[in-house]
Coordinates of C-alpha atoms and ligand atoms in Angstrom, one line a residue:
M17 CA 23.3 -9.4 22.4
D18 CA 21.6 -6.1 23.2
R19 CA 17.8 -5.8 23.3
F20 CA 17.5 -4.1 20.0
A21 CA 19.6 -6.7 18.3
L22 CA 17.5 -9.4 19.9
A23 CA 14.4 -7.9 18.5
M24 CA 15.9 -7.6 15.0
Q25 CA 16.9 -11.3 15.2
H26 CA 13.5 -12.3 16.5
R27 CA 11.5 -10.6 13.7
Y28 CA 10.9 -12.6 10.6
A29 CA 8.1 -12.8 8.1
C30 CA 5.6 -15.2 9.7
K31 CA 3.6 -17.1 7.1
A32 CA 1.0 -18.7 9.4
F33 CA -0.1 -17.4 12.8
D34 CA -1.7 -19.4 15.6
P35 CA -5.3 -18.3 15.3
A36 CA -6.0 -19.2 18.9
R37 CA -3.5 -16.7 20.3
K38 CA -4.7 -13.1 20.1
L39 CA -3.0 -9.9 21.2
S40 CA -4.7 -7.9 23.8
D41 CA -5.8 -4.3 23.0
Q42 CA -3.1 -3.0 25.3
E43 CA -0.4 -5.0 23.4
F44 CA -1.6 -3.7 20.1
A45 CA -1.9 -0.2 21.4
K46 CA 1.9 -0.3 22.1
I47 CA 2.5 -1.3 18.5
L48 CA 0.4 1.5 17.2
E49 CA 2.3 3.9 19.4
Y50 CA 5.6 2.8 17.8
G51 CA 4.0 3.8 14.4
R52 CA 2.7 7.1 15.8
L53 CA 6.2 8.0 17.2
S54 CA 8.0 7.3 13.9
P55 CA 9.9 10.0 12.1
S56 CA 8.5 11.4 8.8
S57 CA 9.9 13.8 6.3
F58 CA 9.0 17.4 7.4
G59 CA 7.1 15.7 10.3
M60 CA 4.0 15.4 8.2
E61 CA 2.9 12.0 9.5
P62 CA 1.1 11.0 6.3
W63 CA 0.2 7.5 7.6
R64 CA -3.3 6.5 8.6
F65 CA -4.0 3.1 10.2
I66 CA -6.9 0.7 9.8
V67 CA -7.0 -2.1 12.3
V68 CA -8.9 -5.3 11.5
T69 CA -9.6 -7.8 14.2
G70 CA -13.0 -9.3 12.9
Q71 CA -12.7 -12.7 11.4
E72 CA -15.4 -12.0 8.8
T73 CA -13.5 -9.0 7.5
K74 CA -10.2 -11.0 7.4
E75 CA -12.0 -13.8 5.4
A76 CA -13.3 -11.3 3.0
L77 CA -9.9 -9.7 2.5
R78 CA -7.9 -12.9 2.1
P79 CA -8.9 -13.5 -1.6
L80 CA -7.8 -9.9 -2.3
C81 CA -4.4 -10.6 -0.8
W82 CA -3.1 -13.5 -2.9
N83 CA -5.0 -15.9 -0.6
Q84 CA -2.2 -15.6 2.0
K85 CA -2.8 -17.5 5.2
Q86 CA -1.4 -14.7 7.3
I87 CA -4.5 -12.6 6.6
T88 CA -7.0 -15.0 8.3
T89 CA -4.7 -16.5 11.0
C90 CA -3.3 -13.3 12.4
S91 CA -4.6 -11.6 15.5
H92 CA -4.5 -8.0 14.3
L93 CA -4.3 -7.0 10.6
L94 CA -3.0 -3.5 10.1
I95 CA -3.6 -1.6 6.9
I96 CA -1.2 1.3 6.5
V97 CA -2.8 4.0 4.4
A98 CA -0.7 6.7 2.7
D99 CA -2.5 9.9 2.6
S100 CA -1.3 12.3 -0.2
G101 CA -4.3 14.6 0.5
V102 CA -3.4 15.8 4.0
V103 CA 0.1 16.7 3.0
Q104 CA -1.3 19.1 0.4
D105 CA -4.1 20.4 2.5
E106 CA -3.5 24.1 3.5
S107 CA -5.0 23.9 7.0
Y108 CA -3.2 20.6 7.7
I109 CA 0.1 22.1 6.6
Q110 CA -0.4 25.2 8.7
A111 CA -1.3 23.2 11.8
M112 CA 1.6 20.8 11.4
F113 CA 4.2 23.6 11.1
A114 CA 2.6 25.9 13.7
R115 CA 2.9 23.2 16.4
R116 CA 6.7 23.6 16.2
G117 CA 6.2 26.9 18.0
L118 CA 8.6 28.9 15.7
P119 CA 8.3 32.6 15.2
A120 CA 5.7 33.5 12.4
D121 CA 8.3 34.5 9.8
A122 CA 10.3 31.3 10.4
T123 CA 7.2 29.2 10.1
A124 CA 6.3 30.9 6.9
A125 CA 9.8 30.3 5.4
Y126 CA 9.7 26.7 6.5
I127 CA 6.3 26.1 4.9
E128 CA 7.6 27.8 1.7
R129 CA 10.6 25.4 1.6
Y130 CA 8.2 22.5 2.3
K131 CA 5.9 23.5 -0.6
S132 CA 8.8 23.8 -3.0
F133 CA 10.2 20.4 -1.9
L134 CA 6.7 18.9 -2.4
A135 CA 6.4 20.4 -5.9
Q136 CA 9.4 18.3 -6.8
Q137 CA 8.1 15.0 -5.4
D138 CA 5.9 12.3 -6.7
V139 CA 3.7 12.9 -3.7
A140 CA 1.9 9.5 -3.7
C141 CA 5.3 7.8 -3.7
W142 CA 6.8 10.2 -1.1
V143 CA 3.9 9.5 1.4
Q144 CA 4.3 5.8 0.9
K145 CA 8.0 5.9 1.8
Q146 CA 7.1 7.5 5.1
C147 CA 4.6 4.7 5.8
Y148 CA 7.4 2.1 5.5
I149 CA 9.3 3.8 8.3
A150 CA 6.4 3.5 10.6
A151 CA 5.9 -0.1 9.4
A152 CA 9.5 -1.1 10.2
N153 CA 9.3 0.5 13.7
M154 CA 6.0 -1.3 14.4
M155 CA 7.4 -4.7 13.4
T156 CA 10.7 -4.3 15.3
G157 CA 8.8 -2.9 18.3
A158 CA 6.4 -5.9 18.2
A159 CA 9.3 -8.3 18.0
H160 CA 10.8 -6.7 21.1
H161 CA 7.7 -7.9 23.0
G162 CA 7.9 -11.4 21.4
I163 CA 5.1 -10.5 18.9
D164 CA 5.4 -11.8 15.4
S165 CA 4.5 -10.1 12.2
C166 CA 4.4 -10.3 8.4
P167 CA 4.6 -7.3 6.1
I168 CA 2.4 -7.8 3.1
E169 CA 2.6 -6.2 -0.3
G170 CA 1.0 -9.2 -2.0
F171 CA -2.5 -7.8 -2.4
E172 CA -4.7 -6.3 -5.2
K173 CA -4.3 -2.7 -4.4
E174 CA -7.3 -1.2 -6.1
K175 CA -9.6 -3.9 -4.7
V176 CA -8.4 -3.5 -1.1
E177 CA -8.7 0.3 -1.5
A178 CA -12.3 -0.2 -2.7
F179 CA -13.0 -2.7 0.1
F180 CA -12.2 0.0 2.7
A181 CA -13.9 2.8 0.6
L182 CA -10.8 4.9 0.7
A183 CA -10.8 8.4 -0.7
P184 CA -8.9 8.9 -4.0
H185 CA -6.0 10.5 -2.2
Q186 CA -5.7 7.6 0.2
K187 CA -3.7 4.6 -1.0
V188 CA -2.8 1.4 0.8
A189 CA 1.0 1.3 1.2
L190 CA 1.1 -2.1 2.8
L191 CA -0.5 -4.5 5.2
I192 CA 1.0 -6.0 8.3
A193 CA -0.3 -9.1 10.0
F194 CA 0.5 -9.3 13.7
G195 CA 0.1 -12.3 16.1
Y196 CA 2.0 -15.3 17.3
C197 CA 3.6 -17.4 14.7
A198 CA 2.7 -21.1 14.3
M199 CA 5.7 -22.1 12.3
E200 CA 9.4 -22.9 12.9
R201 CA 11.6 -19.9 12.8
P202 CA 13.5 -20.0 9.5
Q203 CA 17.2 -19.4 9.3
K204 CA 18.0 -15.7 8.6
R205 CA 19.4 -15.3 5.1
R206 CA 21.1 -12.0 4.5
L207 CA 23.9 -10.8 2.3
D208 CA 27.2 -10.3 4.1
L209 CA 27.9 -6.7 5.1
E210 CA 30.9 -6.5 2.8
K211 CA 28.5 -7.0 -0.1
L212 CA 26.4 -4.1 1.0
I213 CA 29.2 -1.6 1.4
I214 CA 30.1 0.6 -1.5
Q215 CA 33.6 1.7 -0.7
R216 CA 34.5 5.4 -1.2
R217 CA 37.3 7.4 0.3
Ligands
FMN13 C1 7.4 -4.4 2.0 C2 7.4 -5.9 2.2 C3 6.4 -6.7 1.6 C4 6.4 -8.0 1.8 N1 5.3 -8.8 1.3 C5 5.2 -10.1 1.6 C6 4.0 -10.8 1.3 O1 3.1 -10.3 0.6 N2 3.9 -12.1 1.7 C7 4.9 -12.7 2.4 O2 4.8 -13.9 2.7 N3 6.0 -12.0 2.7 C8 6.2 -10.7 2.4 N4 7.3 -10.0 2.8 C9 8.3 -10.7 3.6 C10 9.7 -10.9 2.9 O3 9.6 -11.9 1.9 C11 10.7 -11.2 3.9 O4 10.8 -10.1 4.8 C12 12.1 -11.4 3.4 O5 12.1 -12.6 2.6 C13 13.1 -11.6 4.5 O6 12.8 -12.6 5.4 P1 12.5 -12.3 7.0 O7 11.6 -11.1 7.1 O8 11.8 -13.6 7.4 O9 13.8 -12.1 7.6 C14 7.4 -8.7 2.5 C15 8.4 -7.9 3.0 C16 8.4 -6.6 2.9 C17 9.5 -5.8 3.6

């Protein structure tokens, strides 16, 4: 099996981590880098990351997250924040497109296309979609290094956003707990590929 396939097989949603086994800062930096390098629509990188390692903070968050064990047993808890403010901020837009180094007229045309695209989007939803791409890359990348994870949507959104005092344009897309799992690896259950293919000629 190739290394990517091995990582895909290794990754599963860990429900309880070994609280005694922590990731080093260097290990976690690699995971953040996989998020940073992820693709995003128009290259707008609308994700922002909060990293929680303190036990007290994890304990305080757990009741807001369906009391899930992953929150307090993991090594690093990542909160992926979707920022719909930056993608509509004129100076951010200019800077993100200018860095492509295109001629001025091409940059202006590109920005115009972007703005008309954005006008047709549910922006809060669009930025969240980008966050899930980063999330997937971070989990698979972690698995490549034998690090376990659990994506978490089971949380009280408004309470978690208030907990971190996020700005109104910043919403929590999802949480990911990282660490080393303390449970048996469950069998992978997936639909067969033929059930996923919609045949067209
Ligand atoms: C966006 C997302 C949110 C999830 N939220 C939770 C969660 O809150 N708690 C949990 O235990 N598992 C959660 N899961 C894990 C899924 O239940 C799990 O990925 C799925 O059952 C497939 O199992 P596997 O990941 O172990 O292969 C979530 C998965 C995704 C992708």
